Amino acid sequence: MTSHAVSAYDAETLPALATLLETRRSAMPDTLVGPGPSPEELSHILTIALRVPDHGRLAPWRLILIAGETKQRWLERLFEIAETRDDAAKARVSTRKLQSAPLVVAVVSSPIPGHKIPEWEQQLSAGAMAMNLLNGVNAFGYGANWLTGWHAYDPQATAMLNLKDNERIAGVIAVGSVTKPAPERERATQDRVVSWLEL
Ligand SMILES: Cc1cc2nc3c(=O)[nH]c(=O)nc-3n(C[C@H](O)[C@H](O)[C@H](O)COP(=O)(O)O)c2cc1C
């Protein structure tokens, strides 16, 4: 490995970082319980999340932290809204996934409409932020699961998050201590999705 690859890390740290990234996987949301990250750990995790490529330095995203009594109120309201939907049974199940985790982070894509940086690129940056958040959470020994579900799209549900007209939920990420590691799942193989360009 070249020594200039990541200057902030020494040769001992790099393999551990690579292993973390090579083996990371989500925890099932209902296996996430308290305690969640401490305020200091959370601050590091958020720093990692915000350290994301962002064409034009627009910061076209924001994060909403949902925890404690507010999370209880948010969930109660989600369950109420779920009952008004045509797919109430499904919506109820999907809402239950958010119950046990002590922290939920809504990653909001907040692109600037009409900017010379295409909205697609601004939205991609929010996706990268969600991924960085997962890696940050894992780096501090906690688990996470990137969800969306009905509540990321339902106007009554998103109204609780005070989304502006240009904003969308990129992810509702459940965070907590992992009680049961998720089994490994099949991954796309390199030979199926990677190719060398030949001209
Ligand atoms: C944008 C996005 C939205 C997702 N929404 C849901 C969801 O609503 N419900 C669900 O069960 N999984 C959802 N997933 C998938 C979970 O995050 C899933 O556990 C994840 O793909 C596991 O991948 P990993 O093993 O690489 O961590 C979503 C994934 C992405 C990227």
Coordinates of C-alpha atoms and ligand atoms in Angstrom, one line a residue:
M1 CA 0.0 0.0 0.0
T2 CA 1.3 3.4 -0.9
S3 CA 2.2 5.6 2.1
H4 CA 0.6 8.7 0.6
A5 CA -2.9 7.0 0.2
V6 CA -4.5 8.5 3.3
S7 CA -2.0 10.8 5.0
A8 CA -4.0 11.0 8.3
Y9 CA -3.7 7.3 8.9
D10 CA -0.6 5.2 9.7
A11 CA 0.2 1.8 8.3
E12 CA -1.3 0.1 11.3
T13 CA -4.7 1.9 11.0
L14 CA -5.2 1.4 7.3
P15 CA -5.9 -2.3 7.3
A16 CA -8.4 -1.9 10.1
L17 CA -10.1 0.9 8.2
A18 CA -10.2 -1.3 5.0
T19 CA -11.6 -4.2 7.0
L20 CA -14.3 -2.0 8.5
L21 CA -15.3 -0.8 5.0
E22 CA -15.0 -4.3 3.4
T23 CA -17.2 -6.0 6.1
R24 CA -19.7 -3.3 7.1
R25 CA -23.3 -4.2 6.9
S26 CA -26.5 -2.9 8.2
A27 CA -28.1 -4.2 11.4
M28 CA -31.8 -5.2 11.2
P29 CA -33.7 -2.2 12.6
D30 CA -35.5 -4.2 15.3
T31 CA -32.1 -5.4 16.6
L32 CA -31.0 -1.9 17.4
V33 CA -31.5 -0.8 21.0
G34 CA -30.1 1.8 23.5
P35 CA -27.6 3.0 24.3
G36 CA -27.0 5.0 21.2
P37 CA -23.8 7.0 20.6
S38 CA -22.9 9.4 23.4
P39 CA -23.0 13.1 22.6
E40 CA -19.2 13.0 22.0
E41 CA -19.4 9.9 19.7
L42 CA -22.4 11.5 17.9
S43 CA -20.4 14.6 17.3
H44 CA -17.7 12.5 15.6
I45 CA -20.2 10.5 13.6
L46 CA -21.8 13.7 12.3
T47 CA -18.4 15.1 11.4
I48 CA -17.8 12.0 9.3
A49 CA -21.3 12.3 7.7
L50 CA -20.7 15.9 6.8
R51 CA -17.3 15.2 5.3
V52 CA -18.8 14.3 1.9
P53 CA -18.1 15.3 -1.7
D54 CA -20.3 18.2 -2.6
H55 CA -20.0 19.7 -6.1
G56 CA -20.1 23.5 -5.8
R57 CA -19.8 23.4 -2.0
L58 CA -23.6 23.9 -1.7
A59 CA -24.2 21.8 1.3
P60 CA -27.5 20.6 -0.3
W61 CA -28.6 18.5 2.6
R62 CA -29.3 18.6 6.2
L63 CA -29.7 16.1 9.1
I64 CA -32.6 15.9 11.6
L65 CA -31.9 14.0 14.8
I66 CA -34.9 12.3 16.4
A67 CA -34.5 10.8 19.9
G68 CA -36.0 10.6 23.3
E69 CA -39.5 11.9 24.0
T70 CA -39.6 13.6 20.7
K71 CA -39.0 10.3 19.0
Q72 CA -41.9 8.8 21.0
R73 CA -44.2 11.7 19.9
W74 CA -43.0 11.3 16.3
L75 CA -43.7 7.6 16.3
E76 CA -47.1 8.0 18.0
R77 CA -48.1 10.5 15.2
L78 CA -46.7 8.2 12.5
F79 CA -48.8 5.3 13.8
E80 CA -51.8 7.6 13.7
I81 CA -51.1 8.6 10.2
A82 CA -50.4 5.0 9.2
E83 CA -54.0 4.1 10.2
T84 CA -55.4 6.6 7.7
R85 CA -53.6 5.1 4.8
D86 CA -54.9 2.5 2.3
D87 CA -51.9 0.3 3.1
A88 CA -52.4 0.7 6.9
A89 CA -51.2 -2.8 7.8
K90 CA -48.0 -2.5 5.8
A91 CA -47.4 1.1 7.1
R92 CA -47.8 -0.1 10.7
V93 CA -45.2 -2.9 10.1
S94 CA -42.8 -0.4 8.5
T95 CA -43.3 2.1 11.4
R96 CA -42.5 -0.6 14.0
K97 CA -39.0 -0.9 12.5
L98 CA -38.2 2.5 14.0
Q99 CA -39.4 1.7 17.5
S100 CA -36.4 0.1 19.3
A101 CA -33.5 2.3 18.0
P102 CA -32.6 5.1 20.4
L103 CA -31.7 7.5 17.6
V104 CA -33.2 8.1 14.2
V105 CA -31.4 10.4 11.7
A106 CA -33.4 11.8 8.8
V107 CA -31.0 12.7 5.9
V108 CA -32.7 15.4 4.0
S109 CA -31.7 16.2 0.4
S110 CA -32.1 19.9 0.1
P111 CA -31.0 20.8 -3.5
I112 CA -30.9 24.4 -4.7
P113 CA -33.4 24.5 -7.6
G114 CA -32.2 25.9 -10.9
H115 CA -28.5 26.0 -9.8
K116 CA -25.9 25.4 -12.4
I117 CA -24.9 22.3 -10.4
P118 CA -27.5 19.8 -11.6
E119 CA -30.1 18.7 -8.9
W120 CA -29.1 15.1 -9.6
E121 CA -25.6 15.8 -8.4
Q122 CA -26.9 17.6 -5.3
Q123 CA -29.1 14.6 -4.5
L124 CA -26.2 12.2 -5.0
S125 CA -24.3 14.2 -2.4
A126 CA -27.1 13.5 0.1
G127 CA -26.9 9.8 -0.7
A128 CA -23.2 9.9 -0.1
M129 CA -23.9 11.6 3.2
A130 CA -26.2 8.8 4.3
M131 CA -23.5 6.3 3.4
N132 CA -20.9 8.2 5.3
L133 CA -23.3 8.3 8.3
L134 CA -23.6 4.5 8.2
N135 CA -19.8 4.1 8.1
G136 CA -19.3 6.6 10.9
V137 CA -21.9 4.8 13.1
N138 CA -20.1 1.5 12.4
A139 CA -16.7 3.0 13.1
F140 CA -17.9 3.8 16.6
G141 CA -19.2 0.3 17.2
Y142 CA -22.9 0.9 16.7
G143 CA -25.2 -0.4 14.1
A144 CA -27.5 1.4 11.6
N145 CA -30.0 0.7 9.0
W146 CA -30.9 3.1 6.1
L147 CA -34.7 3.1 5.7
T148 CA -37.2 5.1 3.8
G149 CA -40.6 3.5 3.9
W150 CA -44.0 5.2 3.5
H151 CA -43.2 7.9 6.0
A152 CA -40.4 9.3 3.8
Y153 CA -43.0 10.1 1.1
D154 CA -46.3 10.7 2.9
P155 CA -47.0 14.4 3.0
Q156 CA -48.5 14.3 6.5
A157 CA -45.5 12.4 7.8
T158 CA -42.9 14.6 6.1
A159 CA -44.8 17.7 7.3
M160 CA -43.7 16.8 10.9
L161 CA -40.1 17.2 9.7
N162 CA -40.8 20.7 8.3
L163 CA -39.5 19.8 4.8
K164 CA -39.4 22.7 2.4
D165 CA -40.8 22.3 -1.2
N166 CA -37.4 21.4 -2.6
E167 CA -36.6 18.9 0.1
R168 CA -36.9 15.1 0.1
I169 CA -35.9 12.4 2.5
A170 CA -32.9 10.5 1.3
G171 CA -32.9 8.2 4.3
V172 CA -34.4 7.7 7.7
I173 CA -31.5 6.0 9.5
A174 CA -32.0 4.0 12.6
V175 CA -29.0 4.0 14.9
G176 CA -28.2 2.0 18.1
S177 CA -26.4 -0.8 19.8
V178 CA -26.6 -4.1 17.9
T179 CA -28.2 -7.0 19.8
K180 CA -27.9 -9.5 17.0
P181 CA -25.5 -9.1 14.0
A182 CA -27.4 -9.5 10.7
P183 CA -26.4 -12.5 8.7
E184 CA -24.2 -11.7 5.7
R185 CA -26.2 -11.3 2.5
E186 CA -25.3 -12.0 -1.1
R187 CA -23.3 -9.2 -2.7
A188 CA -23.1 -8.2 -6.3
T189 CA -20.0 -9.8 -7.7
Q190 CA -17.3 -7.8 -9.4
D191 CA -17.5 -9.8 -12.6
R192 CA -21.2 -8.9 -13.0
V193 CA -21.0 -5.1 -12.3
V194 CA -17.5 -4.1 -13.0
S195 CA -15.9 -3.8 -16.5
W196 CA -12.8 -2.2 -18.0
L197 CA -13.6 0.1 -20.8
E198 CA -12.2 -1.1 -24.1
L199 CA -11.9 1.3 -27.0
Ligands
LIG1 C1 -32.4 4.7 -0.2 C2 -32.6 3.4 0.5 C3 -33.8 3.2 1.1 C4 -34.1 2.0 1.8 N1 -35.3 1.8 2.4 C5 -35.6 0.6 3.1 C6 -36.8 0.4 3.7 O1 -37.7 1.3 3.7 N2 -37.1 -0.8 4.3 C7 -36.1 -1.8 4.3 O2 -36.4 -2.8 4.9 N3 -34.9 -1.6 3.7 C8 -34.6 -0.4 3.1 N4 -33.4 -0.2 2.5 C9 -32.4 -1.3 2.5 C10 -31.8 -1.4 3.9 O3 -31.0 -0.3 4.2 C11 -31.0 -2.7 3.8 O4 -31.0 -3.3 5.0 C12 -29.6 -2.5 3.2 O5 -29.7 -2.5 1.8 C13 -28.6 -3.6 3.7 O6 -27.4 -3.3 3.0 P1 -26.0 -3.6 3.7 O7 -26.0 -5.0 4.1 O8 -24.9 -3.3 2.7 O9 -25.8 -2.7 4.9 C14 -33.1 1.0 1.9 C15 -31.9 1.2 1.3 C16 -31.6 2.4 0.6 C17 -30.3 2.6 0.0

